[in-house]
Amino acid sequence: MTRVYDGIIIGSGHNSLVLQAYLAKAGLDVLTIERRAVIGGGAATMEDPRFPGFLHNTHAFFQRAITSMPWYEDLELERHGAAYIEPELNVVLLTSDGRALEWWTDFQKTVESFAEFSRRDAETLQRWRDEFVPIVQNILGWEGRSPPLPPDQRRALLQRSAAGRRLLEVSELSPIEFVHREFESPVIQAGLLFFNGLREVDLRERGFGHHIAALLASPSKAQMSRGGTAALARALESAVREAGGKFQVMTEPKKIVVEGGRAVGIETRDGELIRARHFVASGLNPQQTFLDLLDLDVLPRAFREQAERFQYNLIAPLFALNLNLREAPKYAAASHRPELDRAFMVIMGLDHVDQFPDIVRHHEAGTIPPTVMWGACPTLFDPSQAPDGMHTAFMWEKLPYRLNGDPANWDRLRDDHGRDMLALWKQHAPNLADSVLGSFTRSARDVERCLPNMREGDLLVGAFSRGQIGYDRPFRGAGHYRGHLSGLYLCGSSSHPGGNITGLPGYNAAQVILGDLGIKAEWAPPSIADRLAGLV
Ligand SMILES: Cc1cc2nc3c(=O)[nH]c(=O)nc-3n(C[C@H](O)[C@H](O)[C@H](O)COP(=O)(O)OP(=O)(O)OC[C@H]3O[C@@H](n4cnc5c(N)ncnc54)[C@H](O)[C@@H]3O)c2cc1C
């Protein structure tokens, strides 16, 4: 007997789960299929098989403002077991001469830290924050939680308000132009460009100058999930199941079945046909969705070409060193700054803004630059992620996918590079010399093996670049969560507003799918066009 659901979602990343939960709560019978044995995609936590009880978050760890996301409350995730921690000393950049640039949840403390490097920069920080808070609150925040507008319509609406015009004006710059024009301390400039890189924005690309200003004004700080990032996936899964949603793991689609120009189900690799009355939504990347899963005769040439052109890794992907520890890292700089013992995200190897052009050159050449890395010791804030009294810690570095021209080189050189990272870490935290019980590394190639939608290990599931953002993500014609066939939708990070744990592609796709089915989404925000038009 062929099984029939109202809808089928392919891939169980957190965006798919957010979508499924809203649809199931609206009364639809929805099945999600997943190729792995576990639900949640990059919202993953694994136990080191050689060291029982040591948990590692091998993909996402730092999650920005999850507790303020609309779906977090709508889906009652705390009732389903989610809990978040937001450490006060949120980020610290340790310089090689023992100084520390600090970002606190308390903005005034951040201003004081900036002032230690430059009084003028501290004032600039305050000024940009004051100017951009309303822009973040009234424009950028809402744009992230709404299906995107066509660029011309967006621009015309933004031109009508002072805040909108200011946003357009600042956007014209590239991040590096913004930083050099506004700030003077090379450490502060470096720290700001680092954050820009964390969000995967090319520092040279015009059109992204507002990113750093938005970051300075954003109330969203890095948070971590108690119990590991997988706890978020478990809470979402529980919300889905409670609403009647279903899962089928270790299942891959062979193709999306199309009849009469409409997506009507999937055929699995095991040969099973599963039918969908209303929709098939893909949480995968555009190459998988359009090129791998659709027959050529139902794929218009323009769509095929655009899907083929979809790009990954504008900036290099991540390499990870993970440690099991007898004790937490103790930073030498904490001898005169005790707060560093409770720092959340720690950045090392970055002293000067002029390091960036060299890093970019290395990434483009496929070689390893002098190490700039960042990470955390999760167990300082959540002891449940290691056995009693023990710790886990990790460092990430952006390194090219094609190492010396070939990604396969990573399998040979991975552990050597992990040793180099540990050497730098020990310079800042000498106690690591005696406290490492075990370690492992993961390259972008390992990421891709685990989650093939993250092609070339791209954690955003597609570069965040002009032509691949907003209405044009993944490409024009598919940037509205709808494919070219009726009943076919996109809901993963290759759609607006992109990758990282935000849940917003899934949240926005839910608005579009429910709208197309004529089901009112009481929880949906007012239209973004009306909101922008109402600004003065
Ligand atoms: C090393 C690393 C560190 C990261 N750190 C952070 C961080 O600190 N903060 C942050 O916010 N984000 C981070 N990310 C990014 C974050 O993990 C992703 O952007 C996010 O998981 C994407 O969510 P998604 O819902 O779009 O899909 P994914 O989480 O990628 O899930 C996609 C799902 O689809 C499944 N799938 C793939 N192909 C198929 C197929 N053919 N058939 C069926 N199922 C399939 C996969 O198995 C997976 O379960 C990191 C990523 C990496 C790799």
XYZ file of C-alpha atoms and ligand atoms in Angstrom:
589
model
C 0.000 0.000 0.000
C 1.377 3.407 -0.945
C 1.574 5.721 2.051
C 0.048 9.190 1.596
C 0.730 12.316 3.681
C -0.376 15.922 3.321
C 3.269 16.834 2.822
C 6.781 15.398 2.765
C 9.902 17.252 3.927
C 13.326 16.056 2.781
C 16.165 16.348 5.342
C 15.636 16.878 9.076
C 17.801 19.961 9.718
C 16.407 22.358 12.327
C 14.799 24.456 9.557
C 12.823 21.445 8.354
C 11.784 20.731 11.945
C 10.575 24.291 12.495
C 8.561 24.064 9.262
C 7.164 20.650 10.145
C 6.147 21.748 13.637
C 4.145 24.740 12.361
C 2.469 22.655 9.645
C 1.653 19.797 12.012
C 0.215 22.279 14.517
C -1.974 23.604 11.676
C -3.435 20.107 11.376
C -1.430 18.773 8.416
C -0.093 15.223 8.353
C 3.591 15.698 7.489
C 6.425 13.179 7.144
C 10.120 14.179 7.269
C 12.651 11.806 5.752
C 16.302 11.859 6.796
C 19.301 9.986 5.411
C 21.099 9.730 8.760
C 20.015 7.760 11.828
C 19.574 10.959 13.852
C 17.264 13.931 13.484
C 18.570 17.511 13.513
C 21.327 17.916 10.883
C 23.867 20.491 12.120
C 22.070 20.735 15.481
C 24.182 17.766 16.555
C 26.071 16.561 19.612
C 28.144 13.375 19.677
C 29.826 11.390 22.414
C 33.507 10.675 21.800
C 33.422 6.876 21.289
C 36.837 6.488 22.952
C 35.944 8.676 25.957
C 32.455 7.914 27.306
C 30.634 10.924 28.694
C 32.625 13.537 26.726
C 30.146 15.298 24.432
C 31.148 17.379 21.397
C 29.102 19.704 19.254
C 30.619 18.840 15.912
C 28.635 21.387 13.912
C 26.755 24.319 15.413
C 27.646 25.453 18.920
C 27.326 29.260 19.303
C 23.704 30.130 18.642
C 22.719 33.738 18.330
C 19.646 34.839 20.260
C 17.745 31.580 19.897
C 15.534 32.412 22.849
C 14.316 35.551 21.009
C 13.376 33.676 17.846
C 9.615 33.738 17.240
C 9.443 29.955 16.753
C 11.187 29.312 20.067
C 8.181 30.725 21.893
C 5.456 29.700 19.405
C 6.564 26.059 19.555
C 7.019 26.184 23.355
C 10.453 24.683 23.100
C 11.248 25.108 26.791
C 8.246 22.926 27.608
C 9.826 20.431 25.192
C 13.132 20.488 27.070
C 15.194 23.281 25.454
C 17.272 25.491 27.770
C 19.790 28.166 26.842
C 22.775 29.762 28.536
C 24.075 33.218 27.576
C 27.436 33.837 29.288
C 28.034 37.466 30.295
C 31.560 37.775 28.954
C 30.266 36.705 25.583
C 33.368 37.062 23.402
C 37.009 37.892 24.050
C 39.856 38.458 21.625
C 43.197 37.608 23.276
C 46.136 39.399 21.675
C 49.646 37.961 21.644
C 50.860 40.747 23.974
C 48.420 39.682 26.721
C 45.638 42.218 26.144
C 41.952 41.339 25.770
C 39.202 43.009 23.765
C 35.913 42.037 25.396
C 32.267 41.928 24.282
C 29.830 41.682 27.169
C 26.084 41.156 27.286
C 26.210 44.458 29.214
C 26.904 46.986 26.450
C 28.565 49.554 28.765
C 31.217 47.002 29.730
C 31.947 46.471 26.026
C 32.340 50.233 25.584
C 34.824 50.274 28.498
C 36.838 47.464 26.911
C 36.916 49.273 23.540
C 38.121 52.398 25.386
C 41.196 50.514 26.626
C 42.232 50.278 22.980
C 40.912 53.613 21.731
C 38.673 56.215 23.378
C 37.611 57.445 19.991
C 36.576 53.924 18.930
C 34.553 53.509 22.121
C 32.633 56.675 21.206
C 32.220 55.453 17.622
C 30.857 52.156 18.908
C 28.286 54.003 21.025
C 27.302 56.266 18.109
C 26.790 53.434 15.624
C 24.880 51.423 18.133
C 22.509 54.317 18.882
C 21.974 54.941 15.186
C 21.511 51.298 14.167
C 19.338 49.988 17.024
C 16.134 51.270 15.328
C 17.350 49.989 11.942
C 17.936 46.518 13.381
C 14.644 46.575 15.298
C 12.392 48.011 12.608
C 13.963 46.750 9.391
C 16.648 44.066 9.480
C 15.112 41.957 12.247
C 11.745 41.816 10.473
C 13.286 41.193 7.071
C 14.889 38.036 8.445
C 11.536 36.712 9.638
C 9.599 37.378 6.445
C 9.649 36.004 2.920
C 11.938 38.438 1.057
C 10.784 41.250 -1.224
C 12.005 41.705 -4.820
C 15.092 43.996 -4.654
C 13.510 46.903 -6.571
C 10.423 46.903 -4.366
C 12.595 46.687 -1.249
C 14.776 49.584 -2.324
C 11.775 51.755 -3.204
C 10.198 51.080 0.198
C 13.437 51.746 2.070
C 13.889 55.043 0.201
C 10.696 56.313 1.833
C 12.079 56.493 5.396
C 15.156 58.114 6.953
C 16.187 54.813 8.571
C 15.753 52.971 5.278
C 17.831 55.533 3.362
C 20.569 55.342 5.984
C 20.617 51.551 5.733
C 20.952 51.713 1.936
C 23.734 54.292 2.217
C 25.811 52.277 4.704
C 25.228 49.087 2.693
C 27.007 50.622 -0.284
C 30.332 50.133 1.505
C 32.250 46.895 1.899
C 32.864 45.711 5.496
C 36.582 46.531 5.212
C 35.804 50.049 3.968
C 33.359 50.523 6.836
C 35.872 49.394 9.437
C 38.747 51.491 8.099
C 36.563 54.564 7.725
C 34.984 54.391 11.181
C 37.524 52.840 13.572
C 41.214 53.493 14.276
C 42.541 50.713 16.561
C 43.930 47.836 14.455
C 42.820 45.354 17.140
C 39.249 46.660 17.152
C 39.220 46.748 13.351
C 40.444 43.152 13.330
C 37.839 42.048 15.889
C 35.002 43.619 13.901
C 36.138 42.052 10.639
C 36.449 38.733 12.406
C 32.751 38.883 13.308
C 31.942 39.833 9.765
C 33.821 36.702 8.645
C 31.985 34.604 11.209
C 28.780 35.554 9.424
C 30.545 34.441 6.209
C 30.471 37.851 4.549
C 33.385 38.636 2.225
C 35.108 41.656 3.739
C 35.760 43.090 0.264
C 32.229 42.847 -1.047
C 30.328 46.107 -1.503
C 26.687 45.944 -0.475
C 27.499 44.500 2.939
C 28.816 47.599 4.760
C 25.830 47.616 7.108
C 26.674 44.187 8.527
C 29.127 45.425 11.118
C 26.941 48.361 12.138
C 24.040 45.926 12.569
C 26.225 43.656 14.632
C 27.200 46.536 16.940
C 23.535 47.380 17.456
C 22.195 43.883 17.745
C 20.896 42.811 21.149
C 21.497 39.203 20.023
C 24.396 37.571 21.812
C 25.867 34.107 21.482
C 24.036 31.433 23.460
C 24.596 27.723 23.961
C 22.154 24.909 24.391
C 22.172 23.108 27.740
C 22.947 19.447 27.111
C 24.557 20.220 23.754
C 23.209 21.610 20.496
C 21.366 18.334 19.857
C 19.065 19.311 22.729
C 17.532 21.896 20.378
C 16.873 19.179 17.792
C 15.338 16.966 20.476
C 13.025 19.768 21.626
C 11.938 20.477 18.045
C 11.408 16.766 17.386
C 9.268 16.533 20.514
C 7.178 19.545 19.390
C 6.697 17.913 15.973
C 5.711 14.535 17.397
C 3.295 16.088 19.889
C 1.527 17.797 16.972
C 1.334 14.491 15.086
C 4.309 14.898 12.714
C 6.205 11.769 11.648
C 9.804 10.861 10.821
C 11.508 8.235 8.746
C 15.276 8.057 9.261
C 17.961 6.292 7.221
C 15.961 7.051 4.115
C 17.137 8.951 1.055
C 14.985 10.053 -1.811
C 15.940 8.832 -5.268
C 13.669 11.339 -6.920
C 10.852 13.772 -6.416
C 7.845 12.357 -8.246
C 6.115 14.778 -10.625
C 2.721 14.230 -12.218
C 0.898 16.744 -14.378
C 3.496 19.419 -13.626
C 3.066 19.010 -9.867
C 5.311 17.523 -7.137
C 3.223 14.665 -5.758
C 5.651 12.651 -3.649
C 9.034 10.971 -3.528
C 10.502 7.665 -4.553
C 13.079 6.451 -2.015
C 16.376 4.764 -2.870
C 14.777 1.564 -1.562
C 12.163 1.894 -4.278
C 9.244 2.940 -2.098
C 6.789 5.512 -3.442
C 5.496 7.904 -0.764
C 2.811 10.290 -1.952
C 2.089 13.862 -0.854
C -1.389 15.367 -1.262
C -0.237 18.990 -1.098
C 3.527 19.507 -1.123
C 7.115 18.271 -1.088
C 9.520 20.635 0.716
C 13.277 20.255 0.430
C 15.653 21.194 3.238
C 18.604 20.327 0.959
C 20.756 22.459 -1.323
C 19.652 23.478 -4.847
C 21.931 21.016 -6.621
C 20.440 18.154 -4.617
C 16.861 19.391 -4.978
C 16.818 20.343 -8.630
C 19.688 18.463 -10.302
C 19.788 15.195 -8.345
C 16.117 14.672 -7.521
C 14.222 15.962 -10.562
C 14.111 14.346 -13.972
C 15.535 16.525 -16.723
C 12.220 16.701 -18.559
C 10.574 18.531 -15.631
C 13.482 20.921 -15.056
C 13.529 24.060 -17.229
C 16.981 24.837 -18.602
C 17.183 28.203 -16.801
C 16.537 26.513 -13.480
C 19.095 23.827 -14.189
C 21.759 26.366 -15.064
C 21.055 28.508 -12.026
C 21.150 25.502 -9.702
C 24.465 24.421 -11.263
C 25.916 27.882 -10.643
C 24.936 28.051 -6.946
C 28.205 28.679 -5.082
C 29.699 27.582 -1.788
C 32.341 28.891 0.589
C 32.877 32.484 -0.366
C 35.106 32.374 2.696
C 36.864 29.155 3.661
C 34.941 26.491 5.626
C 35.700 25.417 9.198
C 38.318 23.066 10.551
C 37.854 21.850 14.143
C 40.114 20.666 16.950
C 38.178 19.019 19.803
C 39.702 18.228 23.204
C 38.761 16.052 26.175
C 40.302 17.696 29.234
C 41.205 16.994 32.831
C 40.727 20.706 33.579
C 39.415 23.747 31.729
C 41.898 25.972 29.848
C 43.380 28.598 32.197
C 44.394 31.646 30.195
C 47.636 33.341 31.232
C 45.995 36.735 30.712
C 43.509 35.820 33.483
C 46.252 36.520 36.034
C 45.527 40.236 35.559
C 41.972 39.853 34.154
C 40.220 37.203 36.278
C 37.007 37.524 34.233
C 38.744 35.601 31.424
C 38.258 32.377 33.363
C 34.532 32.702 32.510
C 34.888 33.860 28.905
C 32.567 32.149 26.419
C 33.917 32.547 22.863
C 37.695 33.021 22.872
C 39.563 34.261 19.774
C 43.337 33.770 19.407
C 45.978 34.543 16.796
C 44.431 37.833 15.693
C 46.356 41.018 16.563
C 46.008 43.325 13.613
C 43.593 44.126 10.820
C 46.390 43.754 8.272
C 46.354 39.972 8.791
C 43.137 39.674 6.761
C 44.513 40.237 3.225
C 47.118 37.534 3.901
C 44.464 35.104 5.187
C 42.332 35.742 2.097
C 45.383 35.137 -0.142
C 46.027 31.790 1.547
C 42.387 30.738 1.259
C 42.382 31.555 -2.442
C 45.651 29.671 -2.979
C 44.444 26.602 -1.018
C 47.172 26.966 1.607
C 47.103 27.269 5.395
C 47.532 30.817 6.757
C 49.053 31.636 10.171
C 46.384 30.398 12.581
C 43.508 32.593 13.692
C 41.119 30.449 15.723
C 38.201 30.676 18.084
C 36.228 28.337 20.275
C 34.962 27.638 23.755
C 34.991 25.350 26.738
C 31.284 24.388 26.882
C 31.604 22.534 30.193
C 32.515 25.748 32.046
C 28.847 26.676 31.650
C 27.236 23.246 31.275
C 29.064 20.499 33.218
C 26.631 17.895 31.821
C 28.714 17.737 28.628
C 31.603 15.841 30.299
C 32.075 13.369 33.175
C 32.204 14.920 36.672
C 35.024 17.436 37.057
C 36.199 16.940 33.451
C 35.872 19.290 30.485
C 35.526 19.497 26.742
C 36.831 22.365 24.617
C 37.224 23.107 20.942
C 38.812 25.562 18.513
C 37.714 26.323 14.957
C 39.708 27.838 12.145
C 38.700 28.846 8.628
C 40.796 26.796 6.232
C 40.475 26.146 2.505
C 38.459 23.141 1.307
C 40.925 22.244 -1.462
C 44.082 21.985 0.612
C 47.022 22.290 -1.781
C 44.533 21.825 -4.598
C 42.839 18.652 -3.334
C 40.385 18.172 -0.444
C 41.662 14.587 -0.022
C 44.873 16.077 1.443
C 42.935 16.857 4.608
C 42.650 13.171 5.507
C 46.457 12.995 5.609
C 47.254 16.400 7.143
C 44.324 16.887 9.502
C 45.997 15.779 12.716
C 49.243 17.637 11.958
C 47.269 20.820 11.719
C 45.406 19.999 14.929
C 48.800 19.863 16.675
C 49.682 23.329 15.337
C 46.417 24.713 16.689
C 47.043 23.117 20.080
C 50.518 24.693 20.168
C 49.008 28.169 19.755
C 46.334 27.383 22.342
C 49.011 26.338 24.865
C 50.799 29.668 24.403
C 47.670 31.358 25.773
C 46.595 28.584 28.174
C 49.793 26.844 29.400
C 47.875 24.349 31.593
C 46.752 22.554 28.427
C 50.233 21.010 28.302
C 49.182 18.604 31.094
C 45.438 18.369 30.822
C 44.600 16.864 27.416
C 43.167 13.333 27.759
C 42.275 12.942 24.113
C 41.557 14.913 20.959
C 40.226 14.647 17.442
C 40.046 16.907 14.411
C 37.416 17.395 11.719
C 37.954 19.004 8.340
C 35.435 20.432 5.884
C 35.655 17.099 4.089
C 34.379 15.335 7.204
C 31.528 17.842 7.445
C 30.542 17.169 3.844
C 30.658 13.400 4.373
C 28.336 13.748 7.342
C 25.962 16.359 5.852
C 26.224 16.298 2.032
C 23.938 19.320 1.722
C 26.884 21.312 3.192
C 28.733 20.946 -0.068
C 32.480 21.536 0.291
C 31.794 21.736 4.013
C 30.001 25.078 3.595
C 28.276 25.632 6.912
C 25.863 28.187 5.443
C 24.801 25.692 2.752
C 25.662 28.248 0.071
C 27.816 31.359 -0.027
C 26.342 34.553 1.347
C 27.155 36.780 -1.601
C 25.490 39.184 -4.006
C 23.128 37.198 -6.212
C 22.632 34.592 -3.478
C 20.922 36.629 -0.756
C 17.393 37.787 0.021
C 14.979 37.389 -2.891
C 17.796 35.869 -4.953
C 18.627 33.031 -2.525
C 19.263 30.406 -3.781
C 18.602 32.150 -7.124
C 16.025 34.375 -8.714
C 12.856 32.404 -9.422
C 13.317 30.102 -6.430
C 13.944 32.770 -3.814
C 10.497 32.659 -2.373
C 10.627 29.130 -0.961
C 8.719 27.958 -4.056
C 10.232 25.788 -6.767
C 9.149 26.022 -10.387
C 6.576 23.237 -9.990
C 3.418 23.613 -8.008
C 3.669 21.741 -4.751
C 7.484 22.019 -4.616
C 9.075 24.161 -1.870
C 12.473 24.928 -0.334
C 12.957 25.321 3.413
C 16.691 24.968 4.247
C 19.643 27.302 4.660
C 20.042 27.733 0.898
C 16.978 29.988 1.196
C 16.596 33.452 2.810
C 17.942 34.464 5.286
C 20.566 31.716 4.954
C 22.541 29.376 7.144
C 23.397 29.077 10.831
C 20.951 28.117 13.532
C 18.213 30.703 13.050
C 15.276 28.497 12.037
C 14.122 31.408 9.893
C 14.181 29.716 6.457
C 11.842 27.089 7.960
C 9.721 29.756 9.691
C 9.334 31.757 6.472
C 8.659 28.664 4.359
C 5.846 27.757 6.779
C 4.238 31.163 6.119
C 4.435 30.613 2.348
C 3.176 27.001 2.338
C 0.273 27.681 4.710
C -0.610 30.778 2.642
C -0.647 28.705 -0.575
C -2.879 26.129 1.114
C -5.272 28.840 2.235
C -4.617 28.128 5.926
C -4.310 31.210 8.109
C -1.057 31.382 10.084
C -2.180 33.322 13.153
C 1.404 33.487 14.374
C 2.841 35.047 11.189
C 4.125 38.642 11.359
C 2.408 41.409 9.324
C 3.634 41.717 5.730
C 7.142 43.122 5.471
C 6.034 45.443 2.646
C 3.404 47.043 4.923
C 5.929 47.277 7.732
C 8.541 49.059 5.575
C 5.893 51.292 4.030
C 4.812 52.365 7.526
C 8.267 53.621 8.557
C 8.745 57.377 8.701
C 31.865 22.908 11.837
C 30.591 23.687 11.853
C 30.377 24.616 12.839
C 29.200 25.362 12.859
N 28.992 26.244 13.868
C 27.859 26.942 13.950
C 27.601 27.784 15.063
O 28.388 27.871 15.997
N 26.436 28.469 15.073
C 25.492 28.347 14.092
O 24.437 28.995 14.177
N 25.702 27.530 13.039
C 26.855 26.822 12.942
N 27.067 25.966 11.901
C 26.115 25.983 10.779
C 24.828 25.213 11.033
O 25.123 23.927 11.518
C 24.046 25.108 9.720
O 23.958 26.347 9.067
C 22.636 24.575 9.986
O 22.724 23.305 10.600
C 21.838 24.446 8.711
O 20.554 24.018 9.053
P 19.543 23.394 8.001
O 18.273 23.181 8.738
O 19.460 24.249 6.796
O 20.163 22.034 7.526
P 21.183 21.006 8.135
O 21.375 21.213 9.580
O 22.373 21.028 7.268
O 20.420 19.638 7.946
C 20.178 19.058 6.686
C 19.705 17.635 6.895
O 19.456 17.045 5.628
C 19.979 15.718 5.644
N 20.266 15.315 4.277
C 21.268 15.725 3.479
N 21.189 15.129 2.294
C 20.099 14.332 2.343
C 19.477 13.461 1.417
N 19.963 13.303 0.181
N 18.361 12.800 1.805
C 17.840 12.953 3.056
N 18.391 13.750 3.975
C 19.507 14.443 3.613
C 21.220 15.822 6.500
O 21.611 14.554 6.973
C 20.736 16.763 7.593
O 20.119 16.073 8.648
C 28.219 25.182 11.864
C 28.422 24.214 10.881
C 29.592 23.490 10.864
C 29.780 22.483 9.779
